[in-house]
CSV table of C-alpha atoms in Angstrom, one decimal:
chain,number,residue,atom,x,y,z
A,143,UNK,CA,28.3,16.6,1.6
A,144,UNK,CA,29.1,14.2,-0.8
A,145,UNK,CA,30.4,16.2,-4.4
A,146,UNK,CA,28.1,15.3,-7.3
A,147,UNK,CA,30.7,13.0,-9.5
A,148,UNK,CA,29.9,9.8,-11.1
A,149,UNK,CA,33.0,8.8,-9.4
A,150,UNK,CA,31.2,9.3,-6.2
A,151,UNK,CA,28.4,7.1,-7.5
A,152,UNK,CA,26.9,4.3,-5.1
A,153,UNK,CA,25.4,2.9,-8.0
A,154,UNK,CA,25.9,1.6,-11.7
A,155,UNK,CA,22.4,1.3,-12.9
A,156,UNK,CA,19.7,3.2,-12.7
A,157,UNK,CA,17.2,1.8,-9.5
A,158,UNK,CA,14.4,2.7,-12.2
A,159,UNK,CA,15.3,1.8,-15.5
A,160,UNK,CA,17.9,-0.7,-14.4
A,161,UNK,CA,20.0,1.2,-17.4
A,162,UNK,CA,23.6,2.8,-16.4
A,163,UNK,CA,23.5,5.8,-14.8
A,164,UNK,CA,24.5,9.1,-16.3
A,165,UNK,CA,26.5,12.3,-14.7
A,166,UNK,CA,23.6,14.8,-15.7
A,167,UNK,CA,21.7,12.8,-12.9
A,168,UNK,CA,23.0,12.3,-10.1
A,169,UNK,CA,21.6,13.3,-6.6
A,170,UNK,CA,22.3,13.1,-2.7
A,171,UNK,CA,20.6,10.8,-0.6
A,172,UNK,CA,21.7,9.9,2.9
A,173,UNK,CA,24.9,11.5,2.7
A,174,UNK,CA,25.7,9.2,-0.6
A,175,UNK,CA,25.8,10.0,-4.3
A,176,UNK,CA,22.8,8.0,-6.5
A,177,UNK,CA,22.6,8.1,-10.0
A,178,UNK,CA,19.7,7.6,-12.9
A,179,UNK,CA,19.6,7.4,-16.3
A,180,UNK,CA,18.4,10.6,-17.0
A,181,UNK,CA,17.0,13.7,-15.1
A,182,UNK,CA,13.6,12.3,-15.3
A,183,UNK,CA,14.4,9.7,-13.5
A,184,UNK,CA,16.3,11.3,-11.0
A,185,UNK,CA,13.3,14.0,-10.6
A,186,UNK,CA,10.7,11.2,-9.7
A,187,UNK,CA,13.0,10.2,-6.8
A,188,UNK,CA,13.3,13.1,-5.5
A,189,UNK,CA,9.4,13.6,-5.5
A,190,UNK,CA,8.9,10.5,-3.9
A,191,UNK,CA,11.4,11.6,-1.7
A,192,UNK,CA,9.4,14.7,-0.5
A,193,UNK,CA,6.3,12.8,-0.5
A,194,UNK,CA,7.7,9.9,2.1
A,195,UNK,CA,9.0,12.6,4.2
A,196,UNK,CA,6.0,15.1,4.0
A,197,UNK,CA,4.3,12.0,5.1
A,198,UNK,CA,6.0,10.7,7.8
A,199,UNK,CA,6.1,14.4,9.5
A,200,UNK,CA,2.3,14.5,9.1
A,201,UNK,CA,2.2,11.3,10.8
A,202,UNK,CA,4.8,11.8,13.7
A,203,UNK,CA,2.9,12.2,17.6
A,204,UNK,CA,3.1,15.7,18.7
A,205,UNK,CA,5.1,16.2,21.6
């Protein structure tokens, strides 16, 4: 797992804000670091996050 260092950062801006992206938000996504501007903005990724994958469980055929 990737270590949780703006160093490691895929990204300069925030995907959200398009501002840069700041070491008190960063997260893990596919093995890669991502950064935000702020917690907030990390926080609503990682909801829609959940959400995407809640869903796509809920729609996957039974086997």
């Amino acid at each position: 797992m990737a270590d949780l260092e703006i160093s490691n950062c895929i990204n300069d801006t925030c995907p959200w804000s398009g501002k840069p992206v700041q070491a008190d938000s960063l997260t893990v996504h596919d093995g890669n670091v991502v950064g935000f501007c702020n917690p907030g903005c990390r926080d609503k990724f990682e909801t829609a996050l959940r959400f995407f994958e809640k869903a796509r469980a809920s729609s996957s055929p039974s086997n």
